[in-house]
Amino acid sequence: EGSVVMSDQAVTANWAYLAKKFGYKVDNTDPRVKAMLDKFKAMKSKGYRIGALEAEHYLLITKHLGGVRGLFSITHHKVIDEDGNSTCDLEGRVNGGSLDNVTKKVKGGPVDATYHAMQELLSKKYESIKYVELSDYRVKKIDDEENLGAAAKVRVRVEFKYKADGKTVYWENEGVNHDVIKASREVIEKGFRYHLLKHEKSLTKTS
């Protein structure tokens, strides 16, 4: 079954249909469906373009319909980039546990450092995170050409890749911020969260 594209003209019935596609029993009169539609429109006004991104749809729906568990939260994130090396200091809680800290130094940019640090933090609890790859990274400046105001923002879109049991799956997420590092952190968090909800066997009902 093909993916669903959500346009600017999407109404509650479209989101109810999509929620059912993901296994939720709702109809277009459910106030949570209206909340999803409002959130989608609000994200578009901020510069997100997630109409064709199934992973973004899934996260939005699970957040509003109660499917998001306390998988992890990031409480501190700092990256230093110098001489072709980047160091990321990351602090967070995984699965409601105590605060944990990871410091990761890589040969590369701050996005790579953030990705590897978050991967190391989460893999302490979720083994499958070790096999999630960041396979494509794109940045677009979004400012006056899209009538979003004078303050320039960037939209970061990342393609993730996961191989297991002889299968390879891909998905994309987006982050938007005035700071490319913050936008990148957002999208990496989303990509890992989507993976855990969809592919982590300790969390899913079926393997």
CSV table of C-alpha atoms in Angstrom, one decimal:
chain,number,residue,atom,x,y,z
A,1,GLU,CA,0.0,0.0,0.0
A,2,GLY,CA,1.4,3.4,-1.0
A,3,SER,CA,2.1,6.3,1.2
A,4,VAL,CA,-0.4,9.1,1.8
A,5,VAL,CA,0.5,12.7,0.9
A,6,MET,CA,-1.2,15.3,3.2
A,7,SER,CA,-1.8,18.6,1.4
A,8,ASP,CA,-2.7,22.1,2.5
A,9,GLN,CA,-6.3,21.1,1.8
A,10,ALA,CA,-6.3,18.1,4.1
A,11,VAL,CA,-9.3,17.9,6.5
A,12,THR,CA,-10.0,15.9,9.6
A,13,ALA,CA,-11.3,13.0,7.4
A,14,ASN,CA,-7.9,12.7,5.8
A,15,TRP,CA,-6.1,12.5,9.2
A,16,ALA,CA,-8.7,10.0,10.5
A,17,TYR,CA,-8.1,7.8,7.5
A,18,LEU,CA,-4.3,8.0,8.0
A,19,ALA,CA,-4.7,7.2,11.7
A,20,LYS,CA,-6.7,4.1,10.8
A,21,LYS,CA,-4.0,3.1,8.3
A,22,PHE,CA,-1.6,3.1,11.3
A,23,GLY,CA,-3.9,0.9,13.4
A,24,TYR,CA,-5.9,3.5,15.4
A,25,LYS,CA,-9.7,3.4,15.7
A,26,VAL,CA,-10.8,7.0,15.3
A,27,ASP,CA,-13.2,9.0,13.2
A,28,ASN,CA,-13.2,12.6,11.9
A,29,THR,CA,-15.3,13.7,14.9
A,30,ASP,CA,-12.6,12.8,17.4
A,31,PRO,CA,-11.2,16.1,18.8
A,32,ARG,CA,-7.7,14.6,18.8
A,33,VAL,CA,-7.9,14.3,15.0
A,34,LYS,CA,-8.7,18.0,14.8
A,35,ALA,CA,-5.7,18.7,17.0
A,36,MET,CA,-3.5,16.7,14.6
A,37,LEU,CA,-4.8,18.8,11.7
A,38,ASP,CA,-4.1,22.0,13.6
A,39,LYS,CA,-0.6,20.9,14.5
A,40,PHE,CA,0.1,20.0,10.8
A,41,LYS,CA,-1.0,23.5,9.7
A,42,ALA,CA,1.1,25.1,12.5
A,43,MET,CA,4.2,23.2,11.4
A,44,LYS,CA,3.7,24.2,7.8
A,45,SER,CA,3.5,27.9,8.9
A,46,LYS,CA,6.9,27.4,10.6
A,47,GLY,CA,8.5,26.1,7.5
A,48,TYR,CA,8.1,22.3,7.7
A,49,ARG,CA,7.2,20.5,4.5
A,50,ILE,CA,6.1,17.0,5.8
A,51,GLY,CA,3.1,16.4,3.6
A,52,ALA,CA,4.8,13.3,2.0
A,53,LEU,CA,6.9,12.1,5.0
A,54,GLU,CA,5.2,9.1,6.4
A,55,ALA,CA,7.6,9.0,9.4
A,56,GLU,CA,6.4,12.6,10.4
A,57,HIS,CA,2.8,11.6,10.0
A,58,TYR,CA,3.3,8.6,12.2
A,59,LEU,CA,5.0,10.6,15.0
A,60,LEU,CA,2.3,13.2,14.9
A,61,ILE,CA,-0.5,10.7,15.1
A,62,THR,CA,1.1,8.6,17.8
A,63,LYS,CA,1.8,11.7,19.9
A,64,HIS,CA,-1.9,12.8,19.7
A,65,LEU,CA,-3.4,9.3,20.1
A,66,GLY,CA,-1.3,8.1,23.0
A,67,GLY,CA,1.2,5.9,21.3
A,68,VAL,CA,4.4,7.7,22.4
A,69,ARG,CA,6.0,6.2,25.4
A,70,GLY,CA,8.7,7.8,27.5
A,71,LEU,CA,11.4,6.4,25.2
A,72,PHE,CA,14.0,9.0,25.9
A,73,SER,CA,14.5,12.7,26.5
A,74,ILE,CA,17.5,14.9,25.8
A,75,THR,CA,18.2,17.4,28.6
A,76,HIS,CA,21.6,18.8,27.4
A,77,HIS,CA,23.3,19.1,24.0
A,78,LYS,CA,26.5,21.0,23.2
A,79,VAL,CA,28.8,20.6,20.2
A,80,ILE,CA,32.3,22.1,19.7
A,81,ASP,CA,33.7,22.0,16.2
A,82,GLU,CA,37.4,22.7,15.6
A,83,ASP,CA,40.1,21.7,13.2
A,84,GLY,CA,37.9,19.1,11.4
A,85,ASN,CA,37.0,17.4,14.6
A,86,SER,CA,33.7,17.8,16.5
A,87,THR,CA,32.9,16.9,20.1
A,88,CYS,CA,29.3,16.4,21.3
A,89,ASP,CA,28.4,16.4,25.0
A,90,LEU,CA,24.9,14.9,25.4
A,91,GLU,CA,22.9,14.3,28.5
A,92,GLY,CA,19.5,12.6,28.7
A,93,ARG,CA,17.2,10.0,30.2
A,94,VAL,CA,16.5,6.7,28.4
A,95,ASN,CA,13.2,4.8,29.1
A,96,GLY,CA,12.6,6.9,32.3
A,97,GLY,CA,16.0,6.0,33.8
A,98,SER,CA,18.5,8.2,35.6
A,99,LEU,CA,20.4,10.9,33.8
A,100,ASP,CA,23.2,9.6,31.6
A,101,ASN,CA,25.9,11.5,29.8
A,102,VAL,CA,27.8,10.7,26.6
A,103,THR,CA,30.8,12.6,25.1
A,104,LYS,CA,31.6,11.7,21.6
A,105,LYS,CA,34.5,13.0,19.4
A,106,VAL,CA,34.5,12.3,15.7
A,107,LYS,CA,36.4,13.3,12.6
A,108,GLY,CA,33.7,15.3,10.9
A,109,GLY,CA,31.1,17.9,11.6
A,110,PRO,CA,28.8,18.7,14.5
A,111,VAL,CA,25.9,16.8,12.9
A,112,ASP,CA,28.0,13.6,12.8
A,113,ALA,CA,29.0,14.1,16.4
A,114,THR,CA,25.4,14.6,17.5
A,115,TYR,CA,24.2,11.6,15.6
A,116,HIS,CA,26.9,9.3,17.1
A,117,ALA,CA,26.5,10.6,20.6
A,118,MET,CA,22.7,10.1,20.6
A,119,GLN,CA,23.2,6.7,19.0
A,120,GLU,CA,25.6,5.7,21.8
A,121,LEU,CA,23.3,7.0,24.5
A,122,LEU,CA,20.2,5.2,23.2
A,123,SER,CA,22.0,1.9,22.3
A,124,LYS,CA,22.7,1.3,26.0
A,125,LYS,CA,19.0,0.4,26.3
A,126,TYR,CA,17.9,-0.2,22.7
A,127,GLU,CA,20.3,-2.6,20.8
A,128,SER,CA,18.8,-2.0,17.4
A,129,ILE,CA,19.7,1.7,17.5
A,130,LYS,CA,23.3,0.6,16.6
A,131,TYR,CA,22.1,-0.3,13.2
A,132,VAL,CA,20.3,2.9,12.3
A,133,GLU,CA,22.3,4.9,9.7
A,134,LEU,CA,22.1,8.5,8.6
A,135,SER,CA,22.1,7.9,4.9
A,136,ASP,CA,21.3,11.4,3.5
A,137,TYR,CA,21.4,14.9,4.9
A,138,ARG,CA,20.0,18.0,3.2
A,139,VAL,CA,19.7,21.6,4.3
A,140,LYS,CA,17.6,24.4,2.8
A,141,LYS,CA,17.5,28.0,3.8
A,142,ILE,CA,13.9,29.1,4.2
A,143,ASP,CA,13.2,32.8,4.5
A,144,ASP,CA,11.5,35.5,2.4
A,145,GLU,CA,11.0,33.3,-0.7
A,146,GLU,CA,8.5,31.3,1.3
A,147,ASN,CA,7.0,34.3,3.0
A,148,LEU,CA,8.0,33.2,6.5
A,149,GLY,CA,9.2,36.5,7.7
A,150,ALA,CA,12.6,38.3,7.8
A,151,ALA,CA,14.4,36.0,10.2
A,152,ALA,CA,16.0,33.2,8.2
A,153,LYS,CA,15.5,29.6,9.2
A,154,VAL,CA,16.9,26.4,7.9
A,155,ARG,CA,15.0,23.2,7.1
A,156,VAL,CA,17.0,20.0,7.6
A,157,ARG,CA,15.8,16.8,6.1
A,158,VAL,CA,17.5,13.5,6.9
A,159,GLU,CA,17.0,10.1,5.4
A,160,PHE,CA,17.6,7.2,7.8
A,161,LYS,CA,18.4,3.6,6.9
A,162,TYR,CA,18.0,0.4,9.0
A,163,LYS,CA,18.9,-3.1,8.0
A,164,ALA,CA,17.7,-6.2,9.9
A,165,ASP,CA,16.6,-9.7,9.2
A,166,GLY,CA,17.6,-9.3,5.5
A,167,LYS,CA,15.4,-6.2,5.0
A,168,THR,CA,16.3,-2.6,4.5
A,169,VAL,CA,14.0,0.2,5.4
A,170,TYR,CA,14.3,4.0,4.8
A,171,TRP,CA,12.4,6.9,6.2
A,172,GLU,CA,12.8,10.7,6.4
A,173,ASN,CA,12.3,13.3,9.0
A,174,GLU,CA,12.6,17.1,9.2
A,175,GLY,CA,13.7,19.7,11.6
A,176,VAL,CA,13.3,23.5,11.4
A,177,ASN,CA,15.2,26.1,13.4
A,178,HIS,CA,17.2,29.4,13.0
A,179,ASP,CA,20.2,27.3,14.1
A,180,VAL,CA,21.2,24.4,11.8
A,181,ILE,CA,22.6,22.4,14.7
A,182,LYS,CA,19.4,22.7,16.7
A,183,ALA,CA,17.4,21.7,13.5
A,184,SER,CA,19.7,18.8,13.1
A,185,ARG,CA,19.4,17.6,16.7
A,186,GLU,CA,15.6,17.8,16.3
A,187,VAL,CA,15.5,15.6,13.2
A,188,ILE,CA,18.0,13.1,14.6
A,189,GLU,CA,15.8,12.7,17.7
A,190,LYS,CA,12.7,12.2,15.5
A,191,GLY,CA,14.5,9.7,13.3
A,192,PHE,CA,15.5,7.6,16.3
A,193,ARG,CA,12.1,7.9,18.0
A,194,TYR,CA,10.4,6.7,14.8
A,195,HIS,CA,12.8,3.8,14.6
A,196,LEU,CA,12.1,2.7,18.2
A,197,LEU,CA,8.3,2.9,17.8
A,198,LYS,CA,8.4,1.0,14.5
A,199,HIS,CA,11.3,-1.4,14.6
A,200,GLU,CA,12.6,-2.0,18.1
A,201,LYS,CA,11.5,-5.5,19.0
A,202,SER,CA,11.4,-4.9,22.7
A,203,LEU,CA,8.8,-2.2,22.2
A,204,THR,CA,6.7,-3.5,19.3
A,205,LYS,CA,4.1,-6.2,19.5
A,206,THR,CA,5.3,-8.1,16.5
A,207,SER,CA,8.9,-8.6,15.4
